[in-house]
Amino acid sequence: MGSCGRSSLSFIIASRPFHLQHRSSERLLPSLGLIHLNLKRRLSLSTTSFSSKILSPPLSDKGKVSALPRGAGEGVKEDARSKMLQVVLVSPQIPGNTGCIARTCAASAVGLHLVGPLGFQVDDAKVKRAGLDYWPYVVVKAHSSWAEFQEYFRQQEGEKRMIAFTKRGTKIHSEFSYRRGDYLLFGSETSGLPPEALSDCKDEIYGGGTIRIPMVETYVRCLNLSVSVGVAVYEASRQLNYEQIECAPEADSVNGEEPLFADDIFA
């Protein structure tokens, strides 16, 4: 991926004092205005286009399933590849984290599950900004509660396990042996996984155990949720030889449109 740290010409000029002769300013200032207008138009177009892919209403306090971002999953098909590994977020609270995790799942060809109640609205601007235009390339499912996710999990065929990532995990993430069909569970940023989820992960039938990512706990309470998911997903993918990434098909256009961004301007 190329560098994402470009600065606009208007910012560079604003940071350096300069003096213009009257004649040259007449020629230069209109050009600067066009550059600023084009940049503003590009950002406005990007925001408007992606905003049109968001549905409402959000997940309510009563736990009803919210609508997912419009077009979510339309650019890829749900197949064995997307089910090789899956990420499950249980009651995430920070929209930016969920958007970043969706982007990671798109990049790693991993399925994503959102288990309510959520701490934000699905159409939150921070979710859209963090997820950019990658939502169509994420196989994502929403569940209103842990009980609903449990029922969904039981109905899935094939080999499967639930693995809890928690600060109190009994095994280190890099020493654990992952396999196809693993569901990687992560809890709320504020309270972690609920007791019932931890209990299911320790169950003899479907439980795969509890995992921790080592860190210095003297002055750091925990890792950021999106960072933890990235660490876990790519360690599991490495052990599985990145099979789901290597077999990923080319992205399809969504509603006849190609992906909007040529550069990751929000990265």
Short mmCIF file of C-alpha atoms in Angstrom, two decimals:
data_model
loop_
_atom_site.label_atom_id
_atom_site.label_comp_id
_atom_site.label_asym_id
_atom_site.label_seq_id
_atom_site.Cartn_x
_atom_site.Cartn_y
_atom_site.Cartn_z
CA MET A 1 0.00 0.00 0.00
CA GLY A 2 1.31 3.41 -0.87
CA SER A 3 1.80 6.28 1.54
CA CYS A 4 -1.41 7.75 2.87
CA GLY A 5 0.11 10.92 4.33
CA ARG A 6 -0.34 13.41 1.49
CA SER A 7 -0.92 17.05 2.40
CA SER A 8 -2.98 19.35 0.26
CA LEU A 9 -1.30 22.30 -1.44
CA SER A 10 -3.54 24.66 0.46
CA PHE A 11 -2.18 23.33 3.78
CA ILE A 12 1.43 23.67 2.66
CA ILE A 13 0.95 27.24 1.51
CA ALA A 14 -0.94 28.14 4.67
CA SER A 15 1.98 26.93 6.79
CA ARG A 16 4.62 29.03 4.97
CA PRO A 17 4.44 32.83 4.89
CA PHE A 18 4.98 34.30 1.45
CA HIS A 19 4.61 37.61 -0.38
CA LEU A 20 3.02 38.11 -3.75
CA GLN A 21 3.37 40.95 -6.19
CA HIS A 22 0.05 42.35 -7.32
CA ARG A 23 0.34 40.98 -10.85
CA SER A 24 1.39 37.45 -9.86
CA SER A 25 -1.30 37.18 -7.17
CA GLU A 26 -4.01 37.70 -9.76
CA ARG A 27 -2.78 34.64 -11.62
CA LEU A 28 -1.89 32.48 -8.63
CA LEU A 29 -4.83 33.01 -6.29
CA PRO A 30 -7.50 31.79 -8.73
CA SER A 31 -5.44 28.62 -9.21
CA LEU A 32 -5.26 28.07 -5.47
CA GLY A 33 -9.00 28.57 -5.27
CA LEU A 34 -9.56 25.88 -7.89
CA ILE A 35 -7.28 23.46 -6.04
CA HIS A 36 -9.14 24.07 -2.79
CA LEU A 37 -12.50 23.74 -4.54
CA ASN A 38 -11.50 20.44 -6.19
CA LEU A 39 -10.26 19.01 -2.89
CA LYS A 40 -13.43 20.12 -1.10
CA ARG A 41 -15.56 18.65 -3.89
CA ARG A 42 -13.70 15.32 -3.70
CA LEU A 43 -14.19 15.03 0.07
CA SER A 44 -17.84 16.01 -0.25
CA LEU A 45 -18.41 13.47 -3.02
CA SER A 46 -16.71 10.74 -1.00
CA THR A 47 -18.77 11.41 2.10
CA THR A 48 -22.05 11.68 0.19
CA SER A 49 -21.47 8.51 -1.80
CA PHE A 50 -20.62 6.41 1.23
CA SER A 51 -23.37 7.94 3.35
CA SER A 52 -25.89 6.73 0.80
CA LYS A 53 -24.90 3.16 1.65
CA ILE A 54 -26.06 3.45 5.28
CA LEU A 55 -29.46 2.26 6.44
CA SER A 56 -31.48 3.06 9.55
CA PRO A 57 -32.76 2.50 12.16
CA PRO A 58 -29.84 1.59 14.45
CA LEU A 59 -29.82 -1.10 17.11
CA SER A 60 -32.21 0.05 19.82
CA ASP A 61 -31.75 -0.15 23.57
CA LYS A 62 -34.20 -3.06 23.59
CA GLY A 63 -31.76 -5.12 21.52
CA LYS A 64 -33.55 -5.24 18.18
CA VAL A 65 -31.39 -6.00 15.17
CA SER A 66 -30.23 -2.87 13.41
CA ALA A 67 -29.82 -2.44 9.69
CA LEU A 68 -26.29 -2.94 8.43
CA PRO A 69 -24.50 -0.48 6.17
CA ARG A 70 -26.22 -0.63 2.79
CA GLY A 71 -24.23 -2.73 0.35
CA ALA A 72 -22.39 -4.58 3.13
CA GLY A 73 -21.14 -7.85 1.67
CA GLU A 74 -22.41 -7.14 -1.85
CA GLY A 75 -18.90 -7.02 -3.29
CA VAL A 76 -18.05 -10.54 -2.10
CA LYS A 77 -19.89 -13.82 -1.77
CA GLU A 78 -20.30 -15.74 1.47
CA ASP A 79 -18.48 -18.99 0.89
CA ALA A 80 -16.10 -21.41 2.59
CA ARG A 81 -13.39 -18.75 2.33
CA SER A 82 -15.27 -16.22 4.46
CA LYS A 83 -16.14 -18.93 6.99
CA MET A 84 -12.57 -20.16 7.50
CA LEU A 85 -12.13 -17.56 10.25
CA GLN A 86 -14.73 -15.25 11.74
CA VAL A 87 -14.55 -12.32 14.13
CA VAL A 88 -17.33 -11.78 16.67
CA LEU A 89 -17.67 -8.40 18.44
CA VAL A 90 -19.91 -8.63 21.49
CA SER A 91 -21.43 -5.24 22.44
CA PRO A 92 -18.73 -2.99 20.96
CA GLN A 93 -19.02 0.58 22.25
CA ILE A 94 -16.71 2.72 20.10
CA PRO A 95 -17.80 3.22 16.47
CA GLY A 96 -14.32 3.96 15.18
CA ASN A 97 -13.05 0.61 16.44
CA THR A 98 -15.83 -1.29 14.68
CA GLY A 99 -15.15 0.56 11.43
CA CYS A 100 -11.43 -0.25 11.62
CA ILE A 101 -12.20 -3.90 12.38
CA ALA A 102 -14.52 -4.10 9.38
CA ARG A 103 -11.65 -2.80 7.25
CA THR A 104 -9.32 -5.45 8.70
CA CYS A 105 -11.88 -8.16 7.97
CA ALA A 106 -12.18 -6.97 4.37
CA ALA A 107 -8.40 -7.00 3.99
CA SER A 108 -8.02 -10.47 5.51
CA ALA A 109 -11.14 -12.07 3.96
CA VAL A 110 -12.60 -12.84 7.39
CA GLY A 111 -16.30 -12.81 8.30
CA LEU A 112 -17.60 -10.33 10.89
CA HIS A 113 -20.44 -10.64 13.43
CA LEU A 114 -21.86 -7.76 15.48
CA VAL A 115 -23.67 -8.92 18.62
CA GLY A 116 -25.91 -6.38 20.35
CA PRO A 117 -26.65 -4.29 22.11
CA LEU A 118 -24.22 -1.92 20.39
CA GLY A 119 -23.02 1.29 21.98
CA PHE A 120 -23.56 3.38 18.85
CA GLN A 121 -25.71 3.76 15.78
CA VAL A 122 -24.65 1.82 12.73
CA ASP A 123 -24.78 4.99 10.63
CA ASP A 124 -22.48 6.87 13.01
CA ALA A 125 -20.11 9.09 11.03
CA LYS A 126 -17.12 7.56 12.81
CA VAL A 127 -18.12 4.06 11.67
CA LYS A 128 -18.39 5.26 8.09
CA ARG A 129 -15.11 7.14 8.24
CA ALA A 130 -13.14 4.28 9.83
CA GLY A 131 -14.64 1.68 7.50
CA LEU A 132 -14.24 3.88 4.42
CA ASP A 133 -15.76 2.21 1.35
CA TYR A 134 -14.81 -1.33 2.40
CA TRP A 135 -18.16 -2.36 3.90
CA PRO A 136 -19.34 -3.96 0.62
CA TYR A 137 -16.34 -6.28 0.84
CA VAL A 138 -17.06 -7.58 4.35
CA VAL A 139 -19.34 -10.57 4.99
CA VAL A 140 -21.06 -9.16 8.07
CA LYS A 141 -24.03 -10.38 10.13
CA ALA A 142 -25.87 -8.69 13.00
CA HIS A 143 -27.34 -10.45 16.04
CA SER A 144 -29.53 -8.64 18.56
CA SER A 145 -28.23 -10.57 21.58
CA TRP A 146 -25.84 -13.25 22.71
CA ALA A 147 -28.71 -15.75 22.83
CA GLU A 148 -29.50 -15.04 19.18
CA PHE A 149 -25.86 -15.51 18.21
CA GLN A 150 -25.78 -18.80 20.15
CA GLU A 151 -28.70 -20.06 18.11
CA TYR A 152 -27.05 -19.00 14.88
CA PHE A 153 -23.79 -20.69 15.90
CA ARG A 154 -25.50 -23.99 16.73
CA GLN A 155 -27.15 -24.08 13.31
CA GLN A 156 -23.87 -23.76 11.42
CA GLU A 157 -22.55 -26.95 9.86
CA GLY A 158 -19.02 -28.23 9.88
CA GLU A 159 -16.18 -27.91 12.35
CA LYS A 160 -16.48 -24.84 14.60
CA ARG A 161 -15.19 -23.45 17.86
CA MET A 162 -15.69 -20.29 19.92
CA ILE A 163 -12.45 -18.79 21.19
CA ALA A 164 -12.49 -15.93 23.71
CA PHE A 165 -9.83 -13.24 23.66
CA THR A 166 -9.56 -11.88 27.17
CA LYS A 167 -6.97 -10.37 29.48
CA ARG A 168 -7.43 -13.41 31.71
CA GLY A 169 -6.91 -15.97 28.95
CA THR A 170 -5.07 -19.17 29.81
CA LYS A 171 -3.04 -19.42 26.57
CA ILE A 172 -0.94 -16.92 24.64
CA HIS A 173 -2.35 -16.09 21.20
CA SER A 174 0.79 -17.14 19.32
CA GLU A 175 1.06 -20.48 21.14
CA PHE A 176 -2.50 -21.52 20.42
CA SER A 177 -3.29 -23.77 17.43
CA TYR A 178 -6.02 -22.27 15.27
CA ARG A 179 -8.04 -24.22 12.76
CA ARG A 180 -10.67 -23.68 10.11
CA GLY A 181 -14.08 -22.78 11.49
CA ASP A 182 -12.80 -20.79 14.47
CA TYR A 183 -14.87 -17.88 15.75
CA LEU A 184 -12.65 -15.30 17.46
CA LEU A 185 -14.64 -13.52 20.18
CA PHE A 186 -13.91 -10.02 21.51
CA GLY A 187 -15.85 -8.15 24.16
CA SER A 188 -16.82 -4.57 24.86
CA GLU A 189 -14.07 -1.96 25.21
CA THR A 190 -15.39 -1.10 28.65
CA SER A 191 -16.37 -4.43 30.21
CA GLY A 192 -14.97 -7.24 28.06
CA LEU A 193 -16.86 -10.41 27.22
CA PRO A 194 -20.01 -11.22 29.21
CA PRO A 195 -19.95 -14.27 31.55
CA GLU A 196 -22.20 -16.33 29.28
CA ALA A 197 -19.84 -15.86 26.33
CA LEU A 198 -16.81 -16.85 28.41
CA SER A 199 -18.72 -19.89 29.67
CA ASP A 200 -19.53 -21.01 26.13
CA CYS A 201 -15.89 -20.65 25.11
CA LYS A 202 -14.95 -23.05 27.90
CA ASP A 203 -17.66 -25.53 26.97
CA GLU A 204 -16.43 -29.01 26.03
CA ILE A 205 -18.58 -29.23 22.91
CA TYR A 206 -18.02 -25.90 21.11
CA GLY A 207 -15.54 -24.08 23.32
CA GLY A 208 -11.96 -23.60 22.16
CA GLY A 209 -10.68 -21.93 25.31
CA THR A 210 -9.56 -18.46 26.35
CA ILE A 211 -6.66 -16.58 24.77
CA ARG A 212 -4.64 -13.59 25.87
CA ILE A 213 -2.27 -11.28 24.02
CA PRO A 214 0.80 -10.62 26.20
CA MET A 215 1.46 -7.04 27.22
CA VAL A 216 3.02 -4.94 29.95
CA GLU A 217 0.25 -4.54 32.52
CA THR A 218 2.14 -2.24 34.87
CA TYR A 219 0.90 0.93 33.21
CA VAL A 220 -1.26 -0.24 30.27
CA ARG A 221 -4.74 -1.45 31.16
CA CYS A 222 -5.49 -3.10 27.81
CA LEU A 223 -4.84 -3.00 24.08
CA ASN A 224 -7.17 -1.15 21.76
CA LEU A 225 -9.94 -3.46 20.52
CA SER A 226 -9.15 -2.99 16.82
CA VAL A 227 -5.45 -3.65 17.48
CA SER A 228 -6.28 -6.85 19.38
CA VAL A 229 -8.47 -8.08 16.53
CA GLY A 230 -5.71 -7.37 14.01
CA VAL A 231 -3.13 -9.25 16.08
CA ALA A 232 -5.43 -12.25 16.49
CA VAL A 233 -6.67 -12.41 12.90
CA TYR A 234 -3.24 -12.30 11.34
CA GLU A 235 -1.72 -14.81 13.74
CA ALA A 236 -4.57 -17.23 12.99
CA SER A 237 -4.23 -16.50 9.26
CA ARG A 238 -0.49 -17.11 9.40
CA GLN A 239 -1.02 -20.51 10.97
CA LEU A 240 -3.55 -21.33 8.24
CA ASN A 241 -1.05 -20.21 5.58
CA TYR A 242 -3.23 -17.21 4.63
CA GLU A 243 -5.40 -19.59 2.65
CA GLN A 244 -8.50 -17.39 2.79
CA ILE A 245 -6.48 -14.43 1.48
CA GLU A 246 -4.72 -16.34 -1.29
CA CYS A 247 -8.04 -17.71 -2.55
CA ALA A 248 -9.91 -14.42 -2.41
CA PRO A 249 -11.66 -13.54 -5.68
CA GLU A 250 -11.36 -10.17 -7.37
CA ALA A 251 -13.72 -7.58 -5.95
CA ASP A 252 -16.99 -7.04 -7.80
CA SER A 253 -18.45 -3.62 -8.42
CA VAL A 254 -21.35 -2.62 -6.18
CA ASN A 255 -24.45 -1.29 -7.96
CA GLY A 256 -22.35 -0.97 -11.08
CA GLU A 257 -19.89 1.37 -9.36
CA GLU A 258 -16.19 0.79 -8.86
CA PRO A 259 -14.67 1.40 -5.39
CA LEU A 260 -14.67 5.15 -4.77
CA PHE A 261 -11.26 5.79 -3.26
CA ALA A 262 -8.02 5.64 -5.21
CA ASP A 263 -6.12 6.65 -2.07
CA ASP A 264 -6.88 6.07 1.59
CA ILE A 265 -7.36 9.75 2.37
CA PHE A 266 -8.64 9.04 5.89
CA ALA A 267 -5.96 6.49 6.81
#
